[in-house]
Coordinates of C-alpha atoms and ligand atoms in Angstrom, one line a residue:
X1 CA -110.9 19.8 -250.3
X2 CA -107.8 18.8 -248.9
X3 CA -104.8 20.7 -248.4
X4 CA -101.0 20.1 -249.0
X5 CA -98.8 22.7 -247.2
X6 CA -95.2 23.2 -248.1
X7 CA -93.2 25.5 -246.1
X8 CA -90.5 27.6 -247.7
X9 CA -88.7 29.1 -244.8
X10 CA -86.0 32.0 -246.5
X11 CA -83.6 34.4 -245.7
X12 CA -86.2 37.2 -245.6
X13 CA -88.8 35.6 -244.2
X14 CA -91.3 31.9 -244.4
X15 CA -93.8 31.5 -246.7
X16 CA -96.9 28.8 -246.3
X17 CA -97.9 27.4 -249.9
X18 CA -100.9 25.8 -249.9
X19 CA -101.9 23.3 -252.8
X20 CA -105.6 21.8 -252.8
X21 CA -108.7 21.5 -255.5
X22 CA -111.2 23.7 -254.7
X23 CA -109.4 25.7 -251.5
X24 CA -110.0 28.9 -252.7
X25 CA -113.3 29.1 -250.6
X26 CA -111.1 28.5 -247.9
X27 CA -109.2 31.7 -248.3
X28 CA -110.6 33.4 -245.2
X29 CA -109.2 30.4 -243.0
X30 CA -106.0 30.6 -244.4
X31 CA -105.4 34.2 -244.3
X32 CA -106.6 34.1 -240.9
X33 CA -104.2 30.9 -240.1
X34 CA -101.4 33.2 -242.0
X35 CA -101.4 36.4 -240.0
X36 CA -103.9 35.7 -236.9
X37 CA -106.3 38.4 -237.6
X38 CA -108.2 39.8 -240.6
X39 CA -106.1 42.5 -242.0
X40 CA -108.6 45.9 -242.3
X41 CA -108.2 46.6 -246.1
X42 CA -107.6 43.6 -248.8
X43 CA -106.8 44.6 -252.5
X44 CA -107.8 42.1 -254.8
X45 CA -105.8 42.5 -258.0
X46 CA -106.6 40.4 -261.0
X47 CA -107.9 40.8 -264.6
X48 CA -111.2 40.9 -266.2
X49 CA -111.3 37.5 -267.3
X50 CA -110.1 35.8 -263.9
X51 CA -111.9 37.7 -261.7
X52 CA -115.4 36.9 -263.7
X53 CA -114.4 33.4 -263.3
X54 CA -112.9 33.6 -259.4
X55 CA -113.0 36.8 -258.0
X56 CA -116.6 37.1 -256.9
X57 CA -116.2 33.9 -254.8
X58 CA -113.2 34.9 -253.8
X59 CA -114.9 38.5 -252.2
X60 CA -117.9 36.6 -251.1
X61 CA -115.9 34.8 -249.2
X62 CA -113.3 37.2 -247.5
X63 CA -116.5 40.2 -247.2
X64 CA -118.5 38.1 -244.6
X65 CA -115.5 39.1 -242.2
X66 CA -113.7 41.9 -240.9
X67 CA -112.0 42.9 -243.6
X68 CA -113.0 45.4 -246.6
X69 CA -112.0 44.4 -250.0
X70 CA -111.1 46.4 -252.8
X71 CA -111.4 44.6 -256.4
X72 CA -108.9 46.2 -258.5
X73 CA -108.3 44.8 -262.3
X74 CA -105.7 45.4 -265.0
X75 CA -106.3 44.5 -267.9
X76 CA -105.2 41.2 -270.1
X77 CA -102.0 40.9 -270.9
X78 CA -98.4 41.0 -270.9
X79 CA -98.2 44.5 -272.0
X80 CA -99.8 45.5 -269.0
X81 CA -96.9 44.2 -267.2
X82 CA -95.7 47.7 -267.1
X83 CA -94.4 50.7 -265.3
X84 CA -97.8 52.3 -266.4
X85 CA -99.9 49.8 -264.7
X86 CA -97.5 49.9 -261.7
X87 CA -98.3 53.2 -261.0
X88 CA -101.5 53.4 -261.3
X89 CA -101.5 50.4 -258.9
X90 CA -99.4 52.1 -256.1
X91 CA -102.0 55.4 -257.1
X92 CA -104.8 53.1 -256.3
X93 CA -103.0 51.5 -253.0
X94 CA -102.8 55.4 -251.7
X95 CA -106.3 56.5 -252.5
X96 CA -107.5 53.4 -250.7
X97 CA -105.2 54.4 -248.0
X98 CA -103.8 51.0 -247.9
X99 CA -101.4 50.5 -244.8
X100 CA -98.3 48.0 -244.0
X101 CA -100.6 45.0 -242.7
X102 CA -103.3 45.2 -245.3
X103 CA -102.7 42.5 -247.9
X104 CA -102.6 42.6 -251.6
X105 CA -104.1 39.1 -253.2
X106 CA -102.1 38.4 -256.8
X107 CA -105.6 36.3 -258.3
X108 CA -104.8 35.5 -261.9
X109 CA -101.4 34.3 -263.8
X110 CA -98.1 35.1 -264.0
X111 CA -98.5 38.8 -265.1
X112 CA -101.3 39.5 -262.2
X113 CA -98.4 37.8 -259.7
X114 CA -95.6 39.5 -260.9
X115 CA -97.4 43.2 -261.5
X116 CA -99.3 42.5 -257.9
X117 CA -96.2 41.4 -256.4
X118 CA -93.9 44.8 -257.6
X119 CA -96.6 46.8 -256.1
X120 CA -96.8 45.5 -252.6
X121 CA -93.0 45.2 -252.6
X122 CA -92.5 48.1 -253.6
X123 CA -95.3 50.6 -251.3
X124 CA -94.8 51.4 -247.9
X125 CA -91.5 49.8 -248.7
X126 CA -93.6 46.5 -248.7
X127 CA -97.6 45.7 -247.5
X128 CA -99.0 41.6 -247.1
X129 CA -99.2 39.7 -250.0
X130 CA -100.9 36.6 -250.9
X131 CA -100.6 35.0 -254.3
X132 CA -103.6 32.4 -255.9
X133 CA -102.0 31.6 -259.1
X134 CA -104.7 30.9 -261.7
X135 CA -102.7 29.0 -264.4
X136 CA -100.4 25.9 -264.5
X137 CA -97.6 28.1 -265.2
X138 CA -97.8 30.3 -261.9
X139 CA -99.3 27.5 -259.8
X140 CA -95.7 25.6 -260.2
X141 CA -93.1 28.5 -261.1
X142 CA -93.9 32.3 -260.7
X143 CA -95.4 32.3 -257.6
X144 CA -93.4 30.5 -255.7
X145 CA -89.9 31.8 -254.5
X146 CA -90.5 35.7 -254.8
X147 CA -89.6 37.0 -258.2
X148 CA -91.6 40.5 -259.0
X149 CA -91.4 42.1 -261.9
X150 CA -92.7 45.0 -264.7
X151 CA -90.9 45.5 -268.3
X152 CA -89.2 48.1 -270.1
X153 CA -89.5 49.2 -273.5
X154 CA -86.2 47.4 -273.2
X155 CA -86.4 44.3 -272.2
X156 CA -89.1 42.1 -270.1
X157 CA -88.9 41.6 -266.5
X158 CA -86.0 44.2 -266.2
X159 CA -87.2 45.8 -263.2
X160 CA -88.1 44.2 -259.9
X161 CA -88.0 42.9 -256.4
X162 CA -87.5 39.6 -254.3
X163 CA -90.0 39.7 -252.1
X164 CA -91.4 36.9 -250.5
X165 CA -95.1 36.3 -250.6
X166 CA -97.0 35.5 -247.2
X167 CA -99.0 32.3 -248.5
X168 CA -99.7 30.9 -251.6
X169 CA -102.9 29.5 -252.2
X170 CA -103.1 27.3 -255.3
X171 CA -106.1 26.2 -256.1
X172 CA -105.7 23.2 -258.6
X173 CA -109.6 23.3 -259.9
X174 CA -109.0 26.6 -261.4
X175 CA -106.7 25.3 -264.1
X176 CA -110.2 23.2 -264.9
X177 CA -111.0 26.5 -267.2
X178 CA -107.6 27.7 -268.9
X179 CA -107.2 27.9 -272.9
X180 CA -105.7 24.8 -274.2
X181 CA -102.3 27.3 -275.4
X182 CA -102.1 28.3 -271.6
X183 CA -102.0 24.6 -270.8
X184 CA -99.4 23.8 -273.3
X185 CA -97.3 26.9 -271.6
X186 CA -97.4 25.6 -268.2
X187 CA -96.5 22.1 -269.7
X188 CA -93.6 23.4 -270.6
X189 CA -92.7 25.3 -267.6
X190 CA -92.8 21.5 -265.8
X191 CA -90.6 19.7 -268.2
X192 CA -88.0 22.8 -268.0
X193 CA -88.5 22.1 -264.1
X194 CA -88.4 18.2 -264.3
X195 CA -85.4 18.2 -266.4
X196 CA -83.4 19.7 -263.9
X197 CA -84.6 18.3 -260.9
X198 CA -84.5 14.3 -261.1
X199 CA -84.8 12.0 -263.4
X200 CA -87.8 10.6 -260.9
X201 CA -89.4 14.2 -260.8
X202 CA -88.9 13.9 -265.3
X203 CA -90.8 10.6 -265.1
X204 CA -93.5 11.8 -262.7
X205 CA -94.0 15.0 -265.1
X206 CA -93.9 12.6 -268.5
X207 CA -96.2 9.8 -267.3
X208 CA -99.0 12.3 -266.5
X209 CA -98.5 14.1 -269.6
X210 CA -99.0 10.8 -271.5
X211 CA -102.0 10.1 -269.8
X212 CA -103.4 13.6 -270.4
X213 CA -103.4 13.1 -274.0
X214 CA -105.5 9.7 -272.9
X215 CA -108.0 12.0 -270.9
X216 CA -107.7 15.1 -270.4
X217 CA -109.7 15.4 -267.4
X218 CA -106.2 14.1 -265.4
X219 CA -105.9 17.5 -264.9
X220 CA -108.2 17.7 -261.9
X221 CA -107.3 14.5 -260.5
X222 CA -105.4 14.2 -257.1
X223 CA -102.6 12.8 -258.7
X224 CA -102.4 15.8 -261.0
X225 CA -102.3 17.6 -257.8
X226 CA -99.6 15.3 -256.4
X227 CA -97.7 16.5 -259.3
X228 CA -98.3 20.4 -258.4
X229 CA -97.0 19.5 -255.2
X230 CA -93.8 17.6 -256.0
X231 CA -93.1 20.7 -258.7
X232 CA -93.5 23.4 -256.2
X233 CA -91.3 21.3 -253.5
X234 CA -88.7 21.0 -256.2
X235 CA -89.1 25.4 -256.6
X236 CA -89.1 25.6 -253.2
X237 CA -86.2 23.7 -252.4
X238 CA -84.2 25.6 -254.8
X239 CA -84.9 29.0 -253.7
X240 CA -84.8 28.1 -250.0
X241 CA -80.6 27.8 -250.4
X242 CA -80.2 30.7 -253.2
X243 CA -83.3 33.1 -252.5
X244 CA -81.5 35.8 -254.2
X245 CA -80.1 33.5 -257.5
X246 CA -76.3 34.6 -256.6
X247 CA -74.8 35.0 -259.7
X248 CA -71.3 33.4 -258.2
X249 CA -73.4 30.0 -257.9
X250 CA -72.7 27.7 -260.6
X251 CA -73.4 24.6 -259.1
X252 CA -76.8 22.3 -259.7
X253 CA -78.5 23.3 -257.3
X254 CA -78.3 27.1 -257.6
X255 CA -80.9 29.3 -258.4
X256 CA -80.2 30.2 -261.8
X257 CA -80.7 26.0 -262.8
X258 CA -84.3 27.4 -263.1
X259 CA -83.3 29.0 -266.1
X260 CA -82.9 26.2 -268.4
X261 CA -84.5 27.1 -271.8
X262 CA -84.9 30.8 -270.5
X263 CA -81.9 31.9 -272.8
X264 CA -83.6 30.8 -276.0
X265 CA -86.8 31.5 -275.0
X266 CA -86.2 35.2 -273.9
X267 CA -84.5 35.9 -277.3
X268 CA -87.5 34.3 -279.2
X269 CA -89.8 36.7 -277.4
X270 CA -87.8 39.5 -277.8
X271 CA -87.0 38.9 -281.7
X272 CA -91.1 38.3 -282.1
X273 CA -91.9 41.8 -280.1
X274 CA -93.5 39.7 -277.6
X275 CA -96.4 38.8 -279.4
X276 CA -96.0 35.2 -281.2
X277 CA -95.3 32.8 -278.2
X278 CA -96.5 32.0 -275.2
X279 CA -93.8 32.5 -272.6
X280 CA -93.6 28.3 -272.0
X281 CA -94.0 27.9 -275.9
X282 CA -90.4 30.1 -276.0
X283 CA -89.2 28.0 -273.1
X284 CA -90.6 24.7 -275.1
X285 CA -87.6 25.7 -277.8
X286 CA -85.5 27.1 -275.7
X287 CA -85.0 23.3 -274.0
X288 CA -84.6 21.9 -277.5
X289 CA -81.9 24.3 -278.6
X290 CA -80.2 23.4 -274.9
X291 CA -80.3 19.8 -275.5
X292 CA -78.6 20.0 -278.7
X293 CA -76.1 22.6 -277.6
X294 CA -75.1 19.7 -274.4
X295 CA -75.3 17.0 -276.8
X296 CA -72.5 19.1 -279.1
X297 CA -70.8 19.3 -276.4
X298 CA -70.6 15.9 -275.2
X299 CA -72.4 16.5 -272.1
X300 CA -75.9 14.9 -272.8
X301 CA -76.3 11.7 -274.6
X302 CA -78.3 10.9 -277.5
X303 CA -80.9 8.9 -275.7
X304 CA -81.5 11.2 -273.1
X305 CA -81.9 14.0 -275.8
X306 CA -84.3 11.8 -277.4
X307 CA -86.4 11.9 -274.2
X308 CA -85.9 15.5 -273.8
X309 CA -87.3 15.8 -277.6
X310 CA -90.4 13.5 -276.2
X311 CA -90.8 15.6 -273.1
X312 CA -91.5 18.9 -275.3
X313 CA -93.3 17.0 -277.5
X314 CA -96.2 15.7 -275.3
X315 CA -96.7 19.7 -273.9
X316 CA -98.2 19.7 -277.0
X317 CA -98.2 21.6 -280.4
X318 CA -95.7 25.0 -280.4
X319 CA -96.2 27.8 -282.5
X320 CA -93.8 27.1 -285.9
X321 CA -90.3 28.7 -285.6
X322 CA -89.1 27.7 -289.0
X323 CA -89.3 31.4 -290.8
X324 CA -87.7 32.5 -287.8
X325 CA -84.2 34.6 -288.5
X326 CA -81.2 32.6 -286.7
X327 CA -79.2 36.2 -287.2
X328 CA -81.5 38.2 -285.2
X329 CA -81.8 35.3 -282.6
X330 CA -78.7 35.1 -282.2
X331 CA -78.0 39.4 -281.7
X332 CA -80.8 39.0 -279.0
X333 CA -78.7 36.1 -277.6
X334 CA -76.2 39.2 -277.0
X335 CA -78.8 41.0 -274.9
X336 CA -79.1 38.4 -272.3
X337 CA -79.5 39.9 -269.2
X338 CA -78.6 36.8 -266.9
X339 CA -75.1 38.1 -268.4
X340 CA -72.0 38.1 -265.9
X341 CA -69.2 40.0 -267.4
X342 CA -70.6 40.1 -270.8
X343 CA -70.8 36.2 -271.0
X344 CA -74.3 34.5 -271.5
X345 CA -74.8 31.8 -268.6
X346 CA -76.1 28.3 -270.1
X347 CA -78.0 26.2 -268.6
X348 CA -77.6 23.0 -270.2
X349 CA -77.9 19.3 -269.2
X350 CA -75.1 16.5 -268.6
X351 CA -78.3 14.1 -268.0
X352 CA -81.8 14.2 -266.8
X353 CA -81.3 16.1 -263.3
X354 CA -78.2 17.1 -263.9
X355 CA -77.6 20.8 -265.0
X356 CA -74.9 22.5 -265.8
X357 CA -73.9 26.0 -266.0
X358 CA -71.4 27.0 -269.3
X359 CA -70.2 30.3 -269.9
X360 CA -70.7 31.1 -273.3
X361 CA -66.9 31.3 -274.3
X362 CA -67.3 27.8 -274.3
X363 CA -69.6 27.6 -277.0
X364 CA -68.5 28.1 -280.5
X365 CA -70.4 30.2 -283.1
X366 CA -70.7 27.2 -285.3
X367 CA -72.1 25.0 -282.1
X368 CA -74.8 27.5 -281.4
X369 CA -75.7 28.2 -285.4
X370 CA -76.2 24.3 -285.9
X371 CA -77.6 23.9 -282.4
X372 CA -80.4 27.3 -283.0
X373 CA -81.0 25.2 -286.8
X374 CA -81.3 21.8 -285.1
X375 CA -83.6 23.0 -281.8
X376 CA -86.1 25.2 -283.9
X377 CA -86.3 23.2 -286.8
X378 CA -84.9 25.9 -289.1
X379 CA -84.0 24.1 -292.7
X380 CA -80.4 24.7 -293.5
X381 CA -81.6 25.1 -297.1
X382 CA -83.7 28.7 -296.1
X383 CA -80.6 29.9 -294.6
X384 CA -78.2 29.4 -297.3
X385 CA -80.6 30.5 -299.9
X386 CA -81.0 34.3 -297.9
X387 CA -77.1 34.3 -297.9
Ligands
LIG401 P1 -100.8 35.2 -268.0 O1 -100.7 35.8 -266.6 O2 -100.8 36.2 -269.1 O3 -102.0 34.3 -268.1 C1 -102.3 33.7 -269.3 C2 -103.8 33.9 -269.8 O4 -104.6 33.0 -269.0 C3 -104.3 35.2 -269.5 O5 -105.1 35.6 -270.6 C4 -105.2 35.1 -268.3 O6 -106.2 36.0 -268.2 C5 -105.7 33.7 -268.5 N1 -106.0 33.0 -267.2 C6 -105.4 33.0 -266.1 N2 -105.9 32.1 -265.2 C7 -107.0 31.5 -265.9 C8 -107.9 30.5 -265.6 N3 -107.9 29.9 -264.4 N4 -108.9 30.2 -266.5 C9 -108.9 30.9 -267.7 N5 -108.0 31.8 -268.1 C10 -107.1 32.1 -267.2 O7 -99.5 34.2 -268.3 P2 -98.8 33.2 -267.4 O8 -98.3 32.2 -268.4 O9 -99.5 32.7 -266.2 O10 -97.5 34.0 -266.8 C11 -96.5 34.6 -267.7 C12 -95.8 35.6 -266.9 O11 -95.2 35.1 -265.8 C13 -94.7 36.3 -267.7 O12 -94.9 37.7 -267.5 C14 -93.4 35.8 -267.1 O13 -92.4 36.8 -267.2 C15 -93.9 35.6 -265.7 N6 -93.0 34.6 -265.0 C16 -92.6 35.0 -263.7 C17 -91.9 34.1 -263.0 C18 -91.4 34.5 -261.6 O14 -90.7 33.7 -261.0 N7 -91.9 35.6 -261.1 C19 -91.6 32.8 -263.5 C20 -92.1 32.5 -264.7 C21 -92.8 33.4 -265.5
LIG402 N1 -88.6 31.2 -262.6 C1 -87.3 31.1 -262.2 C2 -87.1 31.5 -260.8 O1 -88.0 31.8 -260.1 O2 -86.0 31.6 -260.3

């Protein structure tokens, strides 16, 4: 069980993140390591489903010392990111009588983490928080570097906080029991990251995902872990100089870099209600249709898009986008709410590791038609025939 610490000092205030197979019956140690006494009241959120397969451990472990813990579970689901389930959290927090140095433990994926996160940011202007990501997805991106977040009938993620977690506690055996689709998400979620990073970070990611496909048992290997770690040291060394994701940055190493693929990706969730991908399946396309769009460009070269293409091939199979309506993409496009001044902010690629941010103006209609066509292999013939 050994354990990897990367620390992620910030504006606001340090975090400890914590990478190891099998450390989440370690958890009393570390909380104890993180804040030097037991807190008096922990609130466990997580979801049915993760906490049958964690969250009794993780009680077992914490209730054998001074602290009382509260098991409180949403249920499945992105849905349940909402203001709803917000408040009824915050509800629960002041029944318990939950005060500024009890801690609130994120246990599941990205929707427990970011739901878990709002509340403890958000009551007693902001109570302990520990996150133990439970999928590849959170393990490498959404717990690390502070994003909270619920959704509005309007738009995902549209409300929320930057709020540093305590300690992150990843436990890389857990990922030992995720659905193959949630696998194929968090994929994803690493190619968007490698691509942006290095061009050593891009062959790291690919050569394990090769091998995956070989045996798939990779996954709870310690190089897999080695690959965790070099992912979340990437994360953390973006957020550490940009914890807030100015939107004046527009250099590579800002914080809005981690958007790459996001601009797609959002609109495909939105123009699907949310329901047909997988968040890294809508990232998966979203880094095709940004490789063609730099390649239109001139900024990426064919070769490297070729490796891009690989790169979201090996995540594995996406859902079909072919009968999707490049119109009605493109209208959500509009909505994008990483927007400054009404221009959409790309994140495209002038070669592996090297991102680049291009205002929209700079993209013509015609560019992003053929580039929407190309990335989510829409035939040309479907859309002339519906005009
Ligand atoms: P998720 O939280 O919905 O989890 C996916 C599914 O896996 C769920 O059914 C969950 O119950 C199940 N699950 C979780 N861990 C499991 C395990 N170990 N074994 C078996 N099943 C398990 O989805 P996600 O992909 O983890 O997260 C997506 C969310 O993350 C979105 O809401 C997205 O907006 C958000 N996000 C936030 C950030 C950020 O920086 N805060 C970054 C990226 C994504
Ligand atoms: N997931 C992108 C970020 O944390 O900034």
């Amino acid at each position: 069980m050994q354990r990897q610490v990367i620390s992620l000092r910030q504006e606001s205030r340090q975090s400890e993140i914590n990478i190891g197979y099998g450390i989440r019956r370690n958890l009393k140690k570390l909380v104890l390591r993180t804040f030097g006494q037991f807190p008096g009241k922990s609130i466990l959120i997580s979801n049915k489903r993760v906490f049958r397969l964690y969250g009794l451990e993780v009680m077992a472990d914490l209730k054998t010392v001074d602290t009382k813990v509260f098991p409180w579970l949403i249920p499945d689901g992105e849905r349940y990111k909402s203001f709803r389930t917000f408040e009824s959290a915050v509800n629960t927090f002041a029944e318990i009588g939950v005060e500024r140095n009890d801690l609130v433990i994120a246990l599941g994926g990205g929707v427990v983490g970011d739901l878990a996160g709002f509340a403890a940011s958000t009551y007693l202007r902001g109570v302990r928080l520990l996150q133990m990501p439970t999928t590849l997805l959170a393990q490498i991106d959404s717990s690390i570097g502070g994003k909270t977040a619920i959704n509005l009938t309007a738009g995902k993620n549209l409300v929320g906080t930057f709020y540093q977690p305590d300690a992150v506690c990843i436990d890389t055996q857990t990922l030992g029991s995720l659905p193959a689709r949630e696998l194929v998400s968090g994929f994803c979620e690493m190619v968007k990251q490698a691509l942006v990073a290095s061009p050593e970070l891009f062959e790291q990611t690919v050569d394990l995902l090769r091998r995956f496909h070989m045996d798939q048992a990779i996954i709870a290997t310690p190089e897999f872990e080695r690959l965790i770690e070099a992912h979340c040291m990437f994360k953390a060394s973006i957020v550490i100089n940009d914890e807030r994701e100015s939107t004046e940055r527009t250099d590579s190493r800002s914080r809005r870099i981690l958007n790459f693929g996001h601009t797609t990706a959002h609109a495909l969730e939105k123009v699907t209600d949310y329901r047909y991908f997988r968040h890294g399946e809508a990232v998966g396309y979203g880094m095709l249709v940004a490789g063609e769009l730099s390649k239109h460009l001139g900024l990426l070269s064919p070769d490297k898009l070729e490796q891009l293409r690989e790169a979201v091939n090996l995540c594995g199979q996406l859902p079909s986008a072919g009968k999707l309506d490049v119109t009605q993409i493109k209208a959500a496009l509009k909505l994008d709410k990483k927007s400054v001044r009404g221009q959409i902010n790309w994140v495209l690629l002038d070669d592996i590791g090297s991102p680049r941010i291009v205002e929209g103006r700079a993209i013509s209609n015609k560019v992003l038609g053929l580039s929407l066509l190309e990335g989510l292999g829409i035939s040309r013939r479907r859309i002339e025939r519906s005009h």
